[in-house]
mmCIF file of C-alpha atoms in Angstrom:
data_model
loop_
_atom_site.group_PDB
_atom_site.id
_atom_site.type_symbol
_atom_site.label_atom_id
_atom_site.label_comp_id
_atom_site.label_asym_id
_atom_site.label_seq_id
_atom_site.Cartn_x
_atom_site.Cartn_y
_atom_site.Cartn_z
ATOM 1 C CA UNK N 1 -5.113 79.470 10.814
ATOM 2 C CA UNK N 2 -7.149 76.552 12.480
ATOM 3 C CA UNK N 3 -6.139 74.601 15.332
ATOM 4 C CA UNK N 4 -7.476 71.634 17.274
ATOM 5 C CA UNK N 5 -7.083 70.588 21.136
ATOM 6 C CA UNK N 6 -5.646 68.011 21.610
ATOM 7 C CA UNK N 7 -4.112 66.580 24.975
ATOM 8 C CA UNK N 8 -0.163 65.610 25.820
ATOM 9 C CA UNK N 9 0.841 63.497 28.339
ATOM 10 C CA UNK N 10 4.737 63.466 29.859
ATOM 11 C CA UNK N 11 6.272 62.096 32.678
ATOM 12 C CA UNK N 12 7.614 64.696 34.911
ATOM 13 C CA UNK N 13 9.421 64.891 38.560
ATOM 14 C CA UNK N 14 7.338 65.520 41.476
ATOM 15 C CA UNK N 15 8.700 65.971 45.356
ATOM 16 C CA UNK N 16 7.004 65.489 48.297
ATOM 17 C CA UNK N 17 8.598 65.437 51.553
ATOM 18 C CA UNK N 18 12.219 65.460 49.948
ATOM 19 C CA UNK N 19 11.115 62.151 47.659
ATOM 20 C CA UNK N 20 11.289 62.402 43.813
ATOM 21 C CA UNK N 21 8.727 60.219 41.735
ATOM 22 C CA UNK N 22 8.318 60.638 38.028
ATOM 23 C CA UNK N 23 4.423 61.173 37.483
ATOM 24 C CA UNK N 24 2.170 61.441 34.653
ATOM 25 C CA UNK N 25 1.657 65.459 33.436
ATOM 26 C CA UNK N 26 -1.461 66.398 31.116
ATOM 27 C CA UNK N 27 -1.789 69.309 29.300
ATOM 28 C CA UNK N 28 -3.908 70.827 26.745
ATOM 29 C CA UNK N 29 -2.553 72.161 23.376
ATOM 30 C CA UNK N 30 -3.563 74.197 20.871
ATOM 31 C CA UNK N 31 -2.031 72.411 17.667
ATOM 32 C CA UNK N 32 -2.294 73.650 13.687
ATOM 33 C CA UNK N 33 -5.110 71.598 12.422
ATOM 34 C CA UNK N 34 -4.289 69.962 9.140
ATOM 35 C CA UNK N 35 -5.869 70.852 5.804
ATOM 36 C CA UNK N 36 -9.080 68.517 5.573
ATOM 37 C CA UNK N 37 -7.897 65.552 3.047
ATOM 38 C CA UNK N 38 -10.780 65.699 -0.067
ATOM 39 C CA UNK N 39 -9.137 63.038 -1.614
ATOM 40 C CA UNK N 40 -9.500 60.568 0.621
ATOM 41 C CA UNK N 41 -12.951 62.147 1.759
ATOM 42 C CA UNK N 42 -13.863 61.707 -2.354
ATOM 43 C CA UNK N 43 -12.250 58.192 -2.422
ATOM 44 C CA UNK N 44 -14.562 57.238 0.971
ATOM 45 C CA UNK N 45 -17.469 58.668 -1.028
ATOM 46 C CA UNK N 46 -16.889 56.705 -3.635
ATOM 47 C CA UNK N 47 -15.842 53.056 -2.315
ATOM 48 C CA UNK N 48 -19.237 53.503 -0.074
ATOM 49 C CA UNK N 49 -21.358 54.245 -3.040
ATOM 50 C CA UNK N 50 -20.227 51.298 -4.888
ATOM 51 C CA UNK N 51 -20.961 49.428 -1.930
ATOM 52 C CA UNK N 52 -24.687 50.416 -2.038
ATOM 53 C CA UNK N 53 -24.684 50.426 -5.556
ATOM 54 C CA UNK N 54 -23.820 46.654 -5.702
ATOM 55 C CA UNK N 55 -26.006 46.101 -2.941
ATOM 56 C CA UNK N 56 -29.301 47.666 -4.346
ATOM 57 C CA UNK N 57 -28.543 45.449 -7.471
ATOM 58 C CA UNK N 58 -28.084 42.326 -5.180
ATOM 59 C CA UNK N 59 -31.565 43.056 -3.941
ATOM 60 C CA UNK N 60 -32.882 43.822 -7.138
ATOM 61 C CA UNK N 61 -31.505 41.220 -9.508
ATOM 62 C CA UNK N 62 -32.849 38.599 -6.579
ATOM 63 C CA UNK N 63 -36.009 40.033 -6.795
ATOM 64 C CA UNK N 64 -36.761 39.624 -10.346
ATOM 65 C CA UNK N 65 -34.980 36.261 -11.146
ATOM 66 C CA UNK N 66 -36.500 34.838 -7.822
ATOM 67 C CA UNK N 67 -39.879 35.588 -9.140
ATOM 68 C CA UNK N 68 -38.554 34.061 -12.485
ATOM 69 C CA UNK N 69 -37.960 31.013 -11.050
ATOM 70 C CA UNK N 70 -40.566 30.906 -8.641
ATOM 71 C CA UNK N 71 -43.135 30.085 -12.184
ATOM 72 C CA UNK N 72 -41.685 26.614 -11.543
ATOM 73 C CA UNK N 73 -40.444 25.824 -8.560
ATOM 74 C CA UNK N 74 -40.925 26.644 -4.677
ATOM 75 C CA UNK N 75 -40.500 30.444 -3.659
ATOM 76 C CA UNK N 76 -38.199 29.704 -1.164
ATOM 77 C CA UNK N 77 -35.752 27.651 -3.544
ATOM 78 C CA UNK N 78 -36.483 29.677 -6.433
ATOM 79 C CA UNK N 79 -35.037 33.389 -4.461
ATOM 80 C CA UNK N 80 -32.360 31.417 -3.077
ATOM 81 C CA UNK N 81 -30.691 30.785 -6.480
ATOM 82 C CA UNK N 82 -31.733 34.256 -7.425
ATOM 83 C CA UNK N 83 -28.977 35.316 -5.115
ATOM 84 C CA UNK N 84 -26.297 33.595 -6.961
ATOM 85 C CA UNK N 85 -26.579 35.632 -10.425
ATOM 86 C CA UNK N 86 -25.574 38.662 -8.882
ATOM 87 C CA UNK N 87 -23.279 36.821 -6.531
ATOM 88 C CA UNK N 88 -20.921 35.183 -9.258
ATOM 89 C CA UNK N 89 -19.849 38.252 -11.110
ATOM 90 C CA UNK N 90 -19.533 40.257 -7.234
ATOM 91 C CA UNK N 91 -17.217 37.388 -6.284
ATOM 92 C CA UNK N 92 -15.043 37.353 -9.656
ATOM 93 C CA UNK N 93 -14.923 41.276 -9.195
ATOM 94 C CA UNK N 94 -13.716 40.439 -5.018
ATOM 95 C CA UNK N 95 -10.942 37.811 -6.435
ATOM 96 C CA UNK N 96 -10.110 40.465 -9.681
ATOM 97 C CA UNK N 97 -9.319 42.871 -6.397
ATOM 98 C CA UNK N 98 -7.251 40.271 -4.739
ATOM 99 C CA UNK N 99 -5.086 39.796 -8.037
ATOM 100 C CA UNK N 100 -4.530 43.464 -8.921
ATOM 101 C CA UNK N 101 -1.097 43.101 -8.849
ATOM 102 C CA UNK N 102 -1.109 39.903 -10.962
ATOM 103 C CA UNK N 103 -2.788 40.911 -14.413
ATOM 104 C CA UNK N 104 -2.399 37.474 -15.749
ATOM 105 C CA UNK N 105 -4.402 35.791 -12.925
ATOM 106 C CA UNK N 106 -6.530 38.431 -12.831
ATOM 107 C CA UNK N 107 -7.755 38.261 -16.607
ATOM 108 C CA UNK N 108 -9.333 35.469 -15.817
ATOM 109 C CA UNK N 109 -11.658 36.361 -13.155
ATOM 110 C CA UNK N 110 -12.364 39.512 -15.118
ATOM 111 C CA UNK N 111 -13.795 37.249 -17.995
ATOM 112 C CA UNK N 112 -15.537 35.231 -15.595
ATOM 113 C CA UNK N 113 -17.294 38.146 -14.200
ATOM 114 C CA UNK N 114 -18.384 39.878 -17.600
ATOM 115 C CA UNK N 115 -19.734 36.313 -18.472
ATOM 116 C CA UNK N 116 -21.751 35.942 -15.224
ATOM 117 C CA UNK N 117 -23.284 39.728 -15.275
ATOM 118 C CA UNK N 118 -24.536 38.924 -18.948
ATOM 119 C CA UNK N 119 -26.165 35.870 -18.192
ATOM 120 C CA UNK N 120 -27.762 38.035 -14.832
ATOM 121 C CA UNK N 121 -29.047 40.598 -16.692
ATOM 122 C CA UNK N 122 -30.282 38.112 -19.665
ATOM 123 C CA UNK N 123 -32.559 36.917 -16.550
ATOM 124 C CA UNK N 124 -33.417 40.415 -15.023
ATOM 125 C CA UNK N 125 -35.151 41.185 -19.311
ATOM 126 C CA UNK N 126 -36.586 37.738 -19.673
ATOM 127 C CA UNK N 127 -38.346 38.475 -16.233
ATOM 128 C CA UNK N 128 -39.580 41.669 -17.517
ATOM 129 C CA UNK N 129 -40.191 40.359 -20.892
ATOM 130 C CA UNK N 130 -42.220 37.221 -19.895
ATOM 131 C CA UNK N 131 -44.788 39.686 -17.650
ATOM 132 C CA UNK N 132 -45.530 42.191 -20.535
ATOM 133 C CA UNK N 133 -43.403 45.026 -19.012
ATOM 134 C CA UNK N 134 -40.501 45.362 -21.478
ATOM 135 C CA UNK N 135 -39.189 48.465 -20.104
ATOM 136 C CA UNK N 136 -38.883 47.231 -17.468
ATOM 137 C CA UNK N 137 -36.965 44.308 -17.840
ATOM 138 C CA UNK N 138 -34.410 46.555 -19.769
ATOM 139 C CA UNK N 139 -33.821 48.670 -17.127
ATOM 140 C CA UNK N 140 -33.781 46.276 -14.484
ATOM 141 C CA UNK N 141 -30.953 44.424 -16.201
ATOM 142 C CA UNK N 142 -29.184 47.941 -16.709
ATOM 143 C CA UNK N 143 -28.909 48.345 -12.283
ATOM 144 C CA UNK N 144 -26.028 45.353 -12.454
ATOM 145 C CA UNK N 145 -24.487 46.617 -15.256
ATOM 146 C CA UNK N 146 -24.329 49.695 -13.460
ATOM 147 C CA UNK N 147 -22.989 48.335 -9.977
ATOM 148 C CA UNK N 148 -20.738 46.740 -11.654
ATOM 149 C CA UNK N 149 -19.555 49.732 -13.883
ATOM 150 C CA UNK N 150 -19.347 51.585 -10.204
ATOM 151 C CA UNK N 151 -17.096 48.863 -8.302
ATOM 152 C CA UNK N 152 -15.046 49.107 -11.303
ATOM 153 C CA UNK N 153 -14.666 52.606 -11.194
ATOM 154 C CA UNK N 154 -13.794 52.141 -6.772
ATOM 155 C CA UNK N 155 -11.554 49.408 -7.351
ATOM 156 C CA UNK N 156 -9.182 51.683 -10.041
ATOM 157 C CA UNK N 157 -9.432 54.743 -7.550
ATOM 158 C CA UNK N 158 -7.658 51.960 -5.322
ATOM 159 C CA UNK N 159 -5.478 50.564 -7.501
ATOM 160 C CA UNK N 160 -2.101 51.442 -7.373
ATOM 161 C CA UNK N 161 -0.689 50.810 -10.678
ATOM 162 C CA UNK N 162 2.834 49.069 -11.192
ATOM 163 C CA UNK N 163 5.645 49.654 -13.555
ATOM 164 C CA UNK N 164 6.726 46.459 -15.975
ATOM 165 C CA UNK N 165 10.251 45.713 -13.967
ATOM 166 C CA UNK N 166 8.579 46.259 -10.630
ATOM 167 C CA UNK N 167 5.486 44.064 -11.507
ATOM 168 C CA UNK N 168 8.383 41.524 -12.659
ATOM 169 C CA UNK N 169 9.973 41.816 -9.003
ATOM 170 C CA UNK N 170 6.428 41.220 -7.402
ATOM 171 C CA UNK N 171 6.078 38.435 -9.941
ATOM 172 C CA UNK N 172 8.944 36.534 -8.659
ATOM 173 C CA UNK N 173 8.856 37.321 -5.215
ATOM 174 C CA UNK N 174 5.117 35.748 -5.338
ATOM 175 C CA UNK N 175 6.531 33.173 -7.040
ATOM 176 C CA UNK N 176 9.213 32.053 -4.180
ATOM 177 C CA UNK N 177 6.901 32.668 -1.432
ATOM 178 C CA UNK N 178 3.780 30.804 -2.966
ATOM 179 C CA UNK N 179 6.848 27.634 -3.398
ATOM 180 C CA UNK N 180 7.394 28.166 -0.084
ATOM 181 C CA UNK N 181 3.837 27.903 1.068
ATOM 182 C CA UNK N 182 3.005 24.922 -0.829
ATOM 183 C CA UNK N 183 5.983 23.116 0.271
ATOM 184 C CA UNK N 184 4.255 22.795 3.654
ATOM 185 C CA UNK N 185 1.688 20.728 2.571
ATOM 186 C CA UNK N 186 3.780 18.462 0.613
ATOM 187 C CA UNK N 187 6.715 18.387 3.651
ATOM 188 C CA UNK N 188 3.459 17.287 5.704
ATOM 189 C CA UNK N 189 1.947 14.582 2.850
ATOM 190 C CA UNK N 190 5.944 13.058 2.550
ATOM 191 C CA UNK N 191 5.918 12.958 6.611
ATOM 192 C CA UNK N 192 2.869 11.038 6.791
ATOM 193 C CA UNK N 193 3.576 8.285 4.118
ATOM 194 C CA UNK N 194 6.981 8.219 5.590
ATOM 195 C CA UNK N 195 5.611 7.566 8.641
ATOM 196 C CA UNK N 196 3.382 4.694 7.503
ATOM 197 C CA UNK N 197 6.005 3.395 5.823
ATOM 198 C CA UNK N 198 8.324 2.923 8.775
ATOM 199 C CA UNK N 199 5.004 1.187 10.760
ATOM 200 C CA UNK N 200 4.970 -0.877 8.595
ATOM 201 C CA UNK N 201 8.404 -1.725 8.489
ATOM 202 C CA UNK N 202 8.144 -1.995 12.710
ATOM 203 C CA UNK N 203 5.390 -4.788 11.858
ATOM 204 C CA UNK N 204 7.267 -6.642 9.363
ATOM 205 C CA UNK N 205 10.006 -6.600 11.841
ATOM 206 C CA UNK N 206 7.585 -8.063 15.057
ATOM 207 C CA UNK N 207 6.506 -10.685 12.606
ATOM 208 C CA UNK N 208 9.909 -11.479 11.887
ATOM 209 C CA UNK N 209 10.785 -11.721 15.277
ATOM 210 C CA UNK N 210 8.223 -13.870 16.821
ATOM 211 C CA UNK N 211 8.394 -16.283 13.827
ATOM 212 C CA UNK N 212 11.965 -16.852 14.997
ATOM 213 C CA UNK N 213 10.686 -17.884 18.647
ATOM 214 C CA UNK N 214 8.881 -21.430 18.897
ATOM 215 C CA UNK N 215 6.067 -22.111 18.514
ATOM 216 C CA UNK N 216 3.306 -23.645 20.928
ATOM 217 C CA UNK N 217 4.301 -27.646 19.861
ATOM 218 C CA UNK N 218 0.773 -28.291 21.853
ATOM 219 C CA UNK N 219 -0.938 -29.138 18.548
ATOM 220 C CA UNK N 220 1.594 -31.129 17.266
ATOM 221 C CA UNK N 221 2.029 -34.956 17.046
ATOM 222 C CA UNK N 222 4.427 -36.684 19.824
ATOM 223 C CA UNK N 223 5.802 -38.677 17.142
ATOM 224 C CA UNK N 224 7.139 -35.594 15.494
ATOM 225 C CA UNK N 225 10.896 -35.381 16.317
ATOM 226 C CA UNK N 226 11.119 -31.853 15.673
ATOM 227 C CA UNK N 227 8.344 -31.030 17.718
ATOM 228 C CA UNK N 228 10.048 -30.263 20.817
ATOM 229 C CA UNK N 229 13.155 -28.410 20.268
ATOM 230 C CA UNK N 230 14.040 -27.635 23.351
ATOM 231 C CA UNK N 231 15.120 -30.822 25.784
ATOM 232 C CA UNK N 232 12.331 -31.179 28.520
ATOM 233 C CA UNK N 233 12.897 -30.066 31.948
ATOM 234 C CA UNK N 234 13.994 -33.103 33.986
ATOM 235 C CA UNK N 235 13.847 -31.577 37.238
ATOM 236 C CA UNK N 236 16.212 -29.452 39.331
ATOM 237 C CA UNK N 237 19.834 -29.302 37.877
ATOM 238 C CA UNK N 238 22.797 -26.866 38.281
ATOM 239 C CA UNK N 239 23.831 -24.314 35.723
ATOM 240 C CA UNK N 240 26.685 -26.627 34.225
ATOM 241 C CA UNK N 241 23.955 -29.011 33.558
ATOM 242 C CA UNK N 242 21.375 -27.365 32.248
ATOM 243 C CA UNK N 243 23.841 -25.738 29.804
ATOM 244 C CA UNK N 244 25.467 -29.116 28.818
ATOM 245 C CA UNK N 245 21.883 -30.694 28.446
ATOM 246 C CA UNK N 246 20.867 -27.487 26.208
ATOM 247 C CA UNK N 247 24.284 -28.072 23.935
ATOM 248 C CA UNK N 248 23.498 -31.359 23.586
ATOM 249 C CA UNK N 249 19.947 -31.166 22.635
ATOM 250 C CA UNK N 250 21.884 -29.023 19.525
ATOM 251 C CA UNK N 251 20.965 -25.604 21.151
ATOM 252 C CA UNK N 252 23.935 -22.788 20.153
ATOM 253 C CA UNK N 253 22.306 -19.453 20.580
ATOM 254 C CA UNK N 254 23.594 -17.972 23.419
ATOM 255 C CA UNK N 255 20.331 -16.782 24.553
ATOM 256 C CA UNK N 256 17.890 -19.571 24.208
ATOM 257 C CA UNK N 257 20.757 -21.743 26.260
ATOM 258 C CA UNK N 258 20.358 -18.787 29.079
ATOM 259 C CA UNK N 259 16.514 -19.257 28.594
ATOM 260 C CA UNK N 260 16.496 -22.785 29.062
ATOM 261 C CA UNK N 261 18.930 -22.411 32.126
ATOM 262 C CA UNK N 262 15.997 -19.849 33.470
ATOM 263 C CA UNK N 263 13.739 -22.192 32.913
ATOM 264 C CA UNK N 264 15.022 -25.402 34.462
ATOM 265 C CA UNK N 265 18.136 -24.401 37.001
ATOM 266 C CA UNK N 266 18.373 -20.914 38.168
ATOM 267 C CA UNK N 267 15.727 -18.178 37.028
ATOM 268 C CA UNK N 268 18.300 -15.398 38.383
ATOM 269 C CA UNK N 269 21.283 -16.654 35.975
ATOM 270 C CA UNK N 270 23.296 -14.522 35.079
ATOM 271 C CA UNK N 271 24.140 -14.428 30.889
ATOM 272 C CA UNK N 272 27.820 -14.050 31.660
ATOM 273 C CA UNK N 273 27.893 -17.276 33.622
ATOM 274 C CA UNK N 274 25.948 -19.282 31.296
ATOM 275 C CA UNK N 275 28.496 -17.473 28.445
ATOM 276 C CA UNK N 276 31.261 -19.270 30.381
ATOM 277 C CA UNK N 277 30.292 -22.150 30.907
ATOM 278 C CA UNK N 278 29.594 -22.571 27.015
ATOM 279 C CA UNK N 279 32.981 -21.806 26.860
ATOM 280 C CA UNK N 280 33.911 -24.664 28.315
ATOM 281 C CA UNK N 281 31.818 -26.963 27.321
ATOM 282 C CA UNK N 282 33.078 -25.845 23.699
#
């Protein structure tokens, strides 16, 4: 039977001088090594071969429709968009992945991608066709169809394949956590117009407010008898005055009384003073 080394580590007692610590112990064991795994050793191989296979016809189908294009337009340019034939139908094949365990969704990128490898290897021939090497062009435009064929065969090794009622579970489980996550963004959308809404509101309010205050009467005629509503300061007065002068200029609020008191008797009055005395004067 093999076995492997491997090291253990445990905590054991330790005196010195009549003290006691707990310290760190490593050994060396011989253990049973396990039987070597040729599944996943075989499923390794494979995944990495797809990998190179899709990557050889990346460089390949770039090659050719690059030089396609570059009959017309700059090199540069024209290999740039060469990438994106081969591209397309590997990105379908990355979201088909993603979706395994949604066939529905899935059918859909796996249409896509059949769509966009036909139309690359259409351009791989009609390179090959348009320079006189026929052959060529054929089996050029067989390496994607071959990558492809290969990163299908990877992707099933991976797959793990799903009963109806448990790909119903899945289903619906997806569904309440996908509601979930795009609830956030809406929560967030409703937050912000909310919040506009209510600054707006705040304005309407502060316009509301400071209509109710007077106005500067500075640009307004002398002859105007509504253009002063509050009775002029005639110079220093008590409290009782100023609020008996304020009632009888027809001022009732409670707090443009105390403001005119402020403003022509005693800046420190108090509002429960000025309350009383409207009292009385009532």
């Amino acid at each position: 039977m093999k076995t492997r080394t491997i090291e253990r580590t445990r905590l054991v007692p330790h005196t010195v001088d009549g003290h006691t610590e707990m310290v760190l112990d490593r050994e060396k064991i011989e253990v049973p090594a396990p039987p070597r795994d040729w599944d996943h050793i075989v499923r390794t191989g494979v995944t990495v071969g797809a990998i190179l296979l899709v990557t050889v016809s990346l460089v390949w189908t770039t090659t050719s429709i690059g030089g396609l294009l570059a009959m017309s337009v700059v090199a540069v340019v024209a290999y740039g968009a060469g990438v994106a034939f081969d591209a397309s139908w590997i990105m379908c094949m990355g979201v088909e992945w993603l979706l395994r365990y949604d066939p529905a969704r899935a059918a859909a990128a796996q249409k896509a991608g059949r769509f966009a490898l036909a139309v690359s290897m259409g351009a791989v021939f009609a390179h090959g066709y348009l320079n006189g090497q026929l052959v060529v062009g054929v089996v050029g435009a067989l390496v994607s169809a071959l990558a492809k064929g290969g990163w299908t065969i990877a992707m099933r090794v991976h797959a793990r394949p799903l009963d109806p009622r448990t790909q119903q579970w899945v289903a619906k489980r997806r569904a309440d956590v996908d509601g979930q996550l795009a609830m956030i963004p809406v929560r967030r959308e409703l937050q912000r117009g909310q919040a506009v809404i209510e600054a707006e509101q705040r304005s309407l309010a502060a316009l509301a407010d400071s209509g109710s205050v007077d106005p500067d009467e500075s640009g307004q005629s002398a002859d105007d008898p509504a253009a002063d509503p509050e009775p002029p300061a005639a110079g220093p007065m008590t409290i009782k005055d100023a609020v008996r002068t304020a009632l009888d200029s027809g001022i009732r609020e409670p707090d443009r009384v105390l403001a005119y008191v402020r403003q022509v008797a005693d800046a420190n009055a108090k509002s429960d003073t000025v309350a009383r005395y409207i009292r009385l004067a009532g």
